[in-house]
Coordinates of C-alpha atoms (C1' of nucleotides) in Angstrom, one line a residue:
Chain A
M778 CA 8.4 64.3 32.6
L779 CA 8.4 67.2 30.1
K780 CA 12.1 67.7 30.2
L781 CA 13.9 70.4 28.3
S782 CA 17.1 69.2 26.6
T783 CA 20.4 70.7 27.7
K784 CA 20.6 72.4 24.3
G785 CA 17.7 74.6 25.2
Q786 CA 18.9 75.1 28.7
Y787 CA 22.4 76.1 27.7
G788 CA 20.9 78.3 25.0
V789 CA 19.0 80.3 27.5
R790 CA 21.9 80.6 29.8
A791 CA 24.2 81.7 26.9
M792 CA 21.6 84.3 25.9
F793 CA 21.6 85.5 29.5
E794 CA 25.3 86.0 29.4
I795 CA 25.1 88.0 26.1
A796 CA 22.2 90.0 27.5
R797 CA 24.2 90.8 30.7
G798 CA 26.7 92.9 28.7
Y799 CA 24.2 94.2 26.2
N800 CA 25.7 97.7 26.1
L801 CA 29.3 96.7 26.6
G802 CA 30.1 95.3 23.2
P803 CA 30.5 91.7 22.1
I804 CA 31.2 88.8 24.4
T805 CA 33.3 85.9 23.2
I806 CA 32.2 82.3 23.2
K807 CA 35.1 81.5 25.5
Q808 CA 33.7 84.0 28.1
I809 CA 30.3 82.5 27.9
S810 CA 31.8 79.0 28.2
E811 CA 33.7 79.9 31.3
N812 CA 30.9 81.8 33.0
Q813 CA 28.2 79.2 32.3
D814 CA 30.3 76.1 32.4
V815 CA 29.5 74.8 28.9
S816 CA 32.0 73.6 26.3
V817 CA 33.0 76.0 23.6
S818 CA 32.3 73.4 20.9
Y819 CA 28.8 72.9 22.0
L820 CA 28.2 76.6 22.4
E821 CA 29.3 77.1 18.8
Q822 CA 26.5 74.9 17.5
I823 CA 23.9 76.6 19.7
L824 CA 25.0 80.2 19.0
N825 CA 25.3 79.6 15.3
Q826 CA 21.7 78.4 15.2
L827 CA 20.6 81.5 17.1
R828 CA 22.6 83.8 14.9
K829 CA 21.0 82.3 11.7
A830 CA 17.6 83.0 13.3
G831 CA 18.6 86.6 13.7
I832 CA 18.3 86.6 17.5
I833 CA 22.0 87.5 18.0
K834 CA 24.7 88.9 15.8
S835 CA 28.3 87.9 15.6
V836 CA 31.3 90.2 15.2
K837 CA 34.5 88.7 13.8
G838 CA 38.1 89.4 14.5
P839 CA 39.9 90.4 17.7
G840 CA 37.5 92.1 20.0
G841 CA 34.7 90.3 18.4
G842 CA 32.1 88.0 19.8
Y843 CA 28.3 87.9 20.1
V844 CA 25.8 90.7 20.7
L845 CA 22.0 90.7 21.0
A846 CA 20.2 91.6 17.7
R847 CA 17.5 93.4 19.8
S848 CA 17.2 94.7 23.3
P849 CA 16.7 92.3 26.1
E850 CA 13.1 93.2 26.6
E851 CA 12.4 92.3 23.0
I852 CA 13.7 88.8 23.2
S853 CA 11.5 86.2 24.7
I854 CA 12.6 82.9 26.2
G855 CA 10.0 81.4 23.9
A856 CA 11.7 82.7 20.8
I857 CA 15.0 81.3 21.9
L858 CA 13.6 77.9 22.7
R859 CA 11.5 77.6 19.7
E860 CA 14.6 78.2 17.6
L861 CA 16.7 75.6 19.3
E862 CA 14.0 73.0 20.0
G863 CA 11.2 73.6 17.7
P864 CA 7.7 74.5 18.7
V865 CA 6.1 73.2 21.9
A866 CA 4.5 69.9 20.9
I867 CA 3.5 67.8 23.9
T868 CA 2.6 65.0 21.5
S869 CA 4.0 64.5 18.0
C870 CA 0.3 64.6 17.0
L871 CA 0.5 68.4 17.6
D872 CA 3.7 69.0 15.8
P873 CA 2.9 71.1 12.8
K874 CA 5.4 69.0 10.8
E875 CA 3.6 65.7 11.5
G876 CA -0.1 66.3 11.7
C877 CA -2.6 64.1 13.4
M878 CA -4.3 61.0 12.0
R879 CA -7.1 59.6 14.2
V880 CA -8.2 63.2 14.6
E881 CA -11.7 62.1 15.5
G882 CA -10.8 59.3 17.9
C883 CA -8.1 61.2 19.8
V884 CA -9.9 62.2 23.0
T885 CA -6.8 63.7 24.5
H886 CA -6.0 66.0 21.6
L887 CA -7.7 69.0 23.2
L888 CA -6.0 68.4 26.5
W889 CA -2.5 68.5 25.1
K890 CA -3.2 71.3 22.8
S891 CA -4.5 73.4 25.6
L892 CA -1.5 72.7 27.8
G893 CA 0.8 73.5 25.0
E894 CA -0.8 76.9 24.5
K895 CA -0.5 77.7 28.2
I896 CA 3.2 76.9 28.1
E897 CA 3.9 78.9 25.0
T898 CA 2.1 81.9 26.5
F899 CA 4.2 81.7 29.5
L900 CA 7.5 81.4 27.6
D901 CA 6.6 84.1 25.1
N902 CA 5.8 86.6 27.9
M903 CA 9.1 86.0 29.7
T904 CA 12.0 88.1 28.3
L905 CA 15.7 88.2 28.8
D906 CA 15.1 91.5 30.6
D907 CA 12.9 89.7 33.1
L908 CA 15.7 87.2 33.6
L909 CA 18.3 90.0 34.1
K910 CA 16.1 91.7 36.7
G911 CA 15.4 88.4 38.5
S912 CA 19.0 87.5 38.8
G913 CA 19.8 90.3 41.3
F914 CA 22.3 91.7 38.8
V915 CA 22.4 95.4 38.7
E916 CA 25.3 96.5 36.6
I917 CA 28.6 95.2 35.6
T918 CA 31.8 96.6 34.1
R919 CA 33.6 95.3 31.1
A920 CA 36.5 94.4 33.4
G921 CA 34.0 92.7 35.7
R922 CA 32.7 90.6 32.9
R923 CA 36.1 89.7 31.4
N924 CA 37.9 88.9 34.5
K925 CA 39.2 85.4 34.0
K926 CA 42.8 86.2 33.0
G927 CA 44.1 88.0 36.1
N928 CA 42.7 91.4 35.3
D929 CA 40.1 91.3 38.0
K930 CA 41.8 94.0 39.9
A931 CA 39.3 96.5 38.5
V932 CA 36.6 94.6 40.3
A933 CA 38.4 94.2 43.5
A934 CA 39.3 97.8 43.5
G935 CA 35.8 98.9 42.7
Chain B
M1293 CA 10.1 70.8 22.7
L1294 CA 8.7 69.5 26.0
K1295 CA 7.4 66.3 24.5
L1296 CA 5.6 63.8 26.5
S1297 CA 6.8 60.2 25.8
T1298 CA 4.3 57.8 24.3
K1299 CA 4.2 55.9 27.5
G1300 CA 2.5 58.8 29.2
Q1301 CA 0.2 59.5 26.2
Y1302 CA -0.9 55.8 26.0
G1303 CA -1.4 55.7 29.7
V1304 CA -3.8 58.6 29.6
R1305 CA -5.7 57.1 26.7
A1306 CA -5.9 53.7 28.4
M1307 CA -7.2 55.4 31.5
F1308 CA -9.8 57.1 29.4
E1309 CA -10.9 53.7 28.1
I1310 CA -11.2 52.3 31.6
A1311 CA -13.0 55.4 32.8
R1312 CA -15.5 55.2 29.9
G1313 CA -17.0 52.0 31.3
Y1314 CA -16.5 52.9 35.0
N1315 CA -19.8 51.4 36.1
L1316 CA -19.9 48.6 33.7
G1317 CA -17.4 46.2 35.2
P1318 CA -13.8 45.5 34.1
I1319 CA -12.5 46.1 30.6
T1320 CA -9.7 43.8 29.3
I1321 CA -6.3 44.9 28.0
K1322 CA -7.3 43.5 24.6
Q1323 CA -10.3 45.8 24.4
I1324 CA -8.2 48.8 25.4
S1325 CA -5.6 47.7 22.8
E1326 CA -8.2 47.6 20.1
N1327 CA -9.9 50.8 20.9
Q1328 CA -6.8 52.8 21.4
D1329 CA -4.5 51.1 18.9
V1330 CA -1.7 50.3 21.3
S1331 CA -0.1 46.8 21.6
V1332 CA -1.2 44.5 24.4
S1333 CA 2.3 43.9 25.5
Y1334 CA 3.1 47.6 25.9
L1335 CA -0.2 48.2 27.7
E1336 CA 0.6 45.4 30.2
Q1337 CA 3.7 47.4 31.3
I1338 CA 1.8 50.6 31.6
L1339 CA -1.3 49.3 33.3
N1340 CA 0.8 47.2 35.7
Q1341 CA 2.6 50.3 36.8
L1342 CA -0.7 52.1 37.4
R1343 CA -2.1 49.2 39.3
K1344 CA 0.8 49.1 41.6
A1345 CA 0.3 52.8 42.3
G1346 CA -3.3 52.1 43.3
I1347 CA -4.9 54.1 40.5
I1348 CA -6.6 51.1 38.9
K1349 CA -7.5 47.6 40.1
S1350 CA -7.3 44.4 38.2
V1351 CA -9.7 41.4 38.2
K1352 CA -8.3 38.1 37.1
G1353 CA -10.0 35.3 35.3
P1354 CA -12.8 35.3 32.7
G1355 CA -14.9 38.4 32.8
G1356 CA -11.9 40.1 34.4
G1357 CA -9.9 43.1 33.4
Y1358 CA -9.2 46.6 34.8
V1359 CA -11.4 49.0 36.8
L1360 CA -10.7 52.4 38.2
A1361 CA -9.8 52.4 41.9
R1362 CA -11.7 55.7 42.4
S1363 CA -14.3 57.6 40.5
P1364 CA -13.3 59.5 37.3
E1365 CA -13.5 62.9 39.0
E1366 CA -11.1 61.8 41.6
I1367 CA -8.3 60.8 39.2
S1368 CA -6.3 63.6 37.8
I1369 CA -4.2 63.5 34.6
G1370 CA -1.4 64.7 36.7
A1371 CA -1.5 61.7 39.0
I1372 CA -1.4 59.4 36.0
L1373 CA 1.5 61.0 34.4
R1374 CA 3.5 61.5 37.6
E1375 CA 3.2 57.8 38.1
L1376 CA 4.3 56.9 34.6
E1377 CA 6.9 59.5 34.0
G1378 CA 8.0 60.9 37.3
P1379 CA 7.4 64.5 38.4
V1380 CA 7.5 67.5 36.1
A1381 CA 11.1 68.5 36.0
I1382 CA 11.9 70.9 33.1
T1383 CA 15.6 70.6 34.1
S1384 CA 17.2 67.7 35.8
C1385 CA 18.3 70.5 38.2
L1386 CA 14.7 70.5 39.5
D1387 CA 14.3 66.8 39.8
P1388 CA 13.9 66.0 43.5
K1389 CA 16.1 62.9 42.9
E1390 CA 19.0 64.9 41.6
G1391 CA 19.2 68.3 43.2
C1392 CA 21.0 71.4 42.0
M1393 CA 24.6 72.3 42.2
R1394 CA 25.4 75.9 41.1
V1395 CA 22.3 77.0 43.1
E1396 CA 23.7 80.5 43.3
G1397 CA 24.8 80.9 39.8
C1398 CA 21.8 79.3 38.1
V1399 CA 19.9 82.4 36.9
T1400 CA 17.3 80.3 35.1
H1401 CA 16.4 78.2 38.1
L1402 CA 13.4 80.3 39.0
L1403 CA 12.2 80.4 35.5
W1404 CA 12.0 76.7 35.1
K1405 CA 10.6 76.2 38.5
S1406 CA 7.8 78.6 37.9
L1407 CA 6.9 77.0 34.6
G1408 CA 6.9 73.6 36.1
E1409 CA 4.5 74.6 38.8
K1410 CA 2.2 76.1 36.2
I1411 CA 2.2 72.8 34.3
E1412 CA 1.6 70.7 37.4
T1413 CA -1.3 72.9 38.5
F1414 CA -2.9 72.5 35.1
L1415 CA -2.5 68.7 35.1
D1416 CA -3.6 68.2 38.6
N1417 CA -6.8 70.2 38.0
M1418 CA -7.8 68.1 35.0
T1419 CA -9.5 64.9 35.7
L1420 CA -10.6 61.8 33.8
D1421 CA -14.2 63.1 34.2
D1422 CA -13.3 66.3 32.4
L1423 CA -11.9 64.2 29.6
L1424 CA -15.0 62.1 29.4
K1425 CA -17.2 65.2 29.2
G1426 CA -15.0 66.8 26.7
S1427 CA -15.0 63.8 24.4
G1428 CA -18.7 64.2 23.5
F1429 CA -19.3 60.8 24.9
V1430 CA -22.5 60.6 26.9
E1431 CA -23.2 57.0 27.7
I1432 CA -22.4 53.6 26.4
T1433 CA -23.7 50.1 27.0
R1434 CA -21.6 47.1 27.7
A1435 CA -22.5 45.7 24.3
G1436 CA -21.5 49.1 22.9
R1437 CA -18.1 48.9 24.5
R1438 CA -17.4 45.3 23.7
N1439 CA -18.6 45.2 20.2
K1440 CA -15.6 43.9 18.3
K1441 CA -16.9 40.3 18.0
G1442 CA -20.0 40.8 16.0
N1443 CA -22.4 41.5 18.8
D1444 CA -22.9 45.2 18.0
K1445 CA -26.6 44.6 17.3
A1446 CA -27.5 46.0 20.7
V1447 CA -26.0 49.3 19.7
A1448 CA -27.5 49.4 16.3
A1449 CA -30.9 48.5 17.8
G1450 CA -30.6 51.0 20.6
Chain C
dA1184 C1' 51.4 88.1 8.0
dA1185 C1' 49.8 86.8 12.4
dA1186 C1' 46.4 86.5 15.7
dT1187 C1' 41.9 86.2 16.9
dA1188 C1' 37.4 84.5 16.4
dC1189 C1' 33.5 82.7 14.1
dT1190 C1' 31.7 78.6 10.6
dT1191 C1' 30.6 74.3 9.2
dG1192 C1' 30.0 69.5 8.9
dA1193 C1' 31.0 64.9 10.3
dC1194 C1' 30.9 61.7 13.7
dA1195 C1' 30.4 58.8 18.0
dG1196 C1' 29.3 57.1 22.6
dG1197 C1' 25.6 56.7 25.8
dA1198 C1' 21.0 57.2 27.4
dT1199 C1' 16.3 56.8 26.7
dT1200 C1' 12.3 55.2 24.3
dA1201 C1' 9.3 52.0 22.4
dG1202 C1' 8.0 47.9 22.0
dT1203 C1' 8.4 42.4 21.8
dA1204 C1' 8.6 37.8 23.7
dG1205 C1' 7.8 34.3 26.6
dA1206 C1' 7.0 31.9 30.7
dC1207 C1' 4.1 32.2 34.8
dT1208 C1' 0.1 32.8 38.1
dA1209 C1' -4.7 33.3 39.3
dT1210 C1' -9.7 32.7 38.6
dT1211 C1' -13.9 31.0 36.6
dT1212 C1' -16.5 27.8 33.9
dT1213 C1' -17.5 23.2 32.4
Chain D
dA93 C1' -9.9 18.3 37.4
dA94 C1' -9.2 20.5 33.1
dA95 C1' -9.7 24.1 30.0
dA96 C1' -10.2 28.7 29.0
dT97 C1' -9.6 33.3 30.2
dA98 C1' -7.0 37.0 31.8
dG99 C1' -3.5 39.4 34.3
dT100 C1' 1.9 39.3 36.0
dC101 C1' 6.6 39.6 35.6
dT102 C1' 11.2 39.9 33.6
dA103 C1' 14.4 40.1 30.1
dC104 C1' 15.7 41.7 25.9
dT105 C1' 16.4 44.5 21.6
dA106 C1' 16.1 47.8 17.9
dA107 C1' 15.9 52.5 17.0
dT108 C1' 16.2 57.1 18.1
dC109 C1' 17.8 61.2 20.2
dC110 C1' 20.9 63.6 23.1
dT111 C1' 25.1 65.5 24.1
dG112 C1' 28.6 66.5 22.9
dT113 C1' 33.8 66.3 20.4
dC114 C1' 36.9 67.1 16.5
dA115 C1' 39.0 69.1 12.7
dA116 C1' 39.5 71.9 8.9
dG117 C1' 38.0 76.1 7.2
dT118 C1' 36.7 81.3 6.5
dA119 C1' 36.7 86.1 7.9
dT120 C1' 38.4 90.2 10.3
dT121 C1' 41.5 93.2 12.6
dT122 C1' 46.0 94.7 14.0

DNA sequence: AAATACTTGACAGGATTAGTAGACTATTTT
DNA sequence: AAAATAGTCTACTAATCCTGTCAAGTATTT
């Protein structure tokens, strides 16, 4: 129960990839796709949505790709998911778009509302930076990140 | 995001109805259906599942219906939902039935696991009794509960 | 001008949800 | 025994949402 769709999951993983190289310039969709094992086409949809929301920025042309719009500690998982999946709404009753008839009779209203708030608090307090730290990842080089096309010597040598 | 299906929602509301009259004998599916505005056919499915799980008991024949198998403070919302919707599993990765490939690479694994645990704790600590108390419902009479067929005099008089 | 990379919208197969229908079994009352 | 009440079980379906794919286009850099 209470599953998150793959869109949200992939979105967070993609954001993680972008955050990894925060100070190394843009990362391409293709790179993200390869590192996180998600199709380029699907990522296009997801990243486009995040770009429109101002969470990431895109750079066109050769050498282009995606970059965080703010630093990793300023981007919460909650913000990412809210953009891709709408607000937490355990019941459609609690979705701001729909509203609740039977307001009086709905004994469980408070229950779901309360749970939803707990979840949002959790997600809003968790940032990409927390994710980076939790991943056991310390630092990477550009070569290290873009090492799929046989130029991984830099890594092996390092 | 993180919606609960109607099955789970209806299940909790049905359980609330049964809990309401805990010491007044069985309540019929029809009663629950009318009070909570859910079709009898759909409730049959839901209640049957809960009965098989030993959360409620059924009594056949006239005067029959459903009763809680334990007292309201012994039945958690978590137990009800887990029965109807399976365990909390934000990602299928965390579903005990499926298991996780890419265990190493999945940086978000810990995030979802941690959130899932928070949710389960919340749901397991919330009981039907809490719901009853929160509903502003103090006490009802049998006549009060079964008042659809014109015998609500007892309530008006009381 | 060519190469690279992002942008956008349409579309489709499959899974899940939400609910209906109908025939059956068990128990109590008359 | 028969009738009435009430739960049991299985199959089926319509609709919705998820999970992507595809293709044609626009923008930027070299």
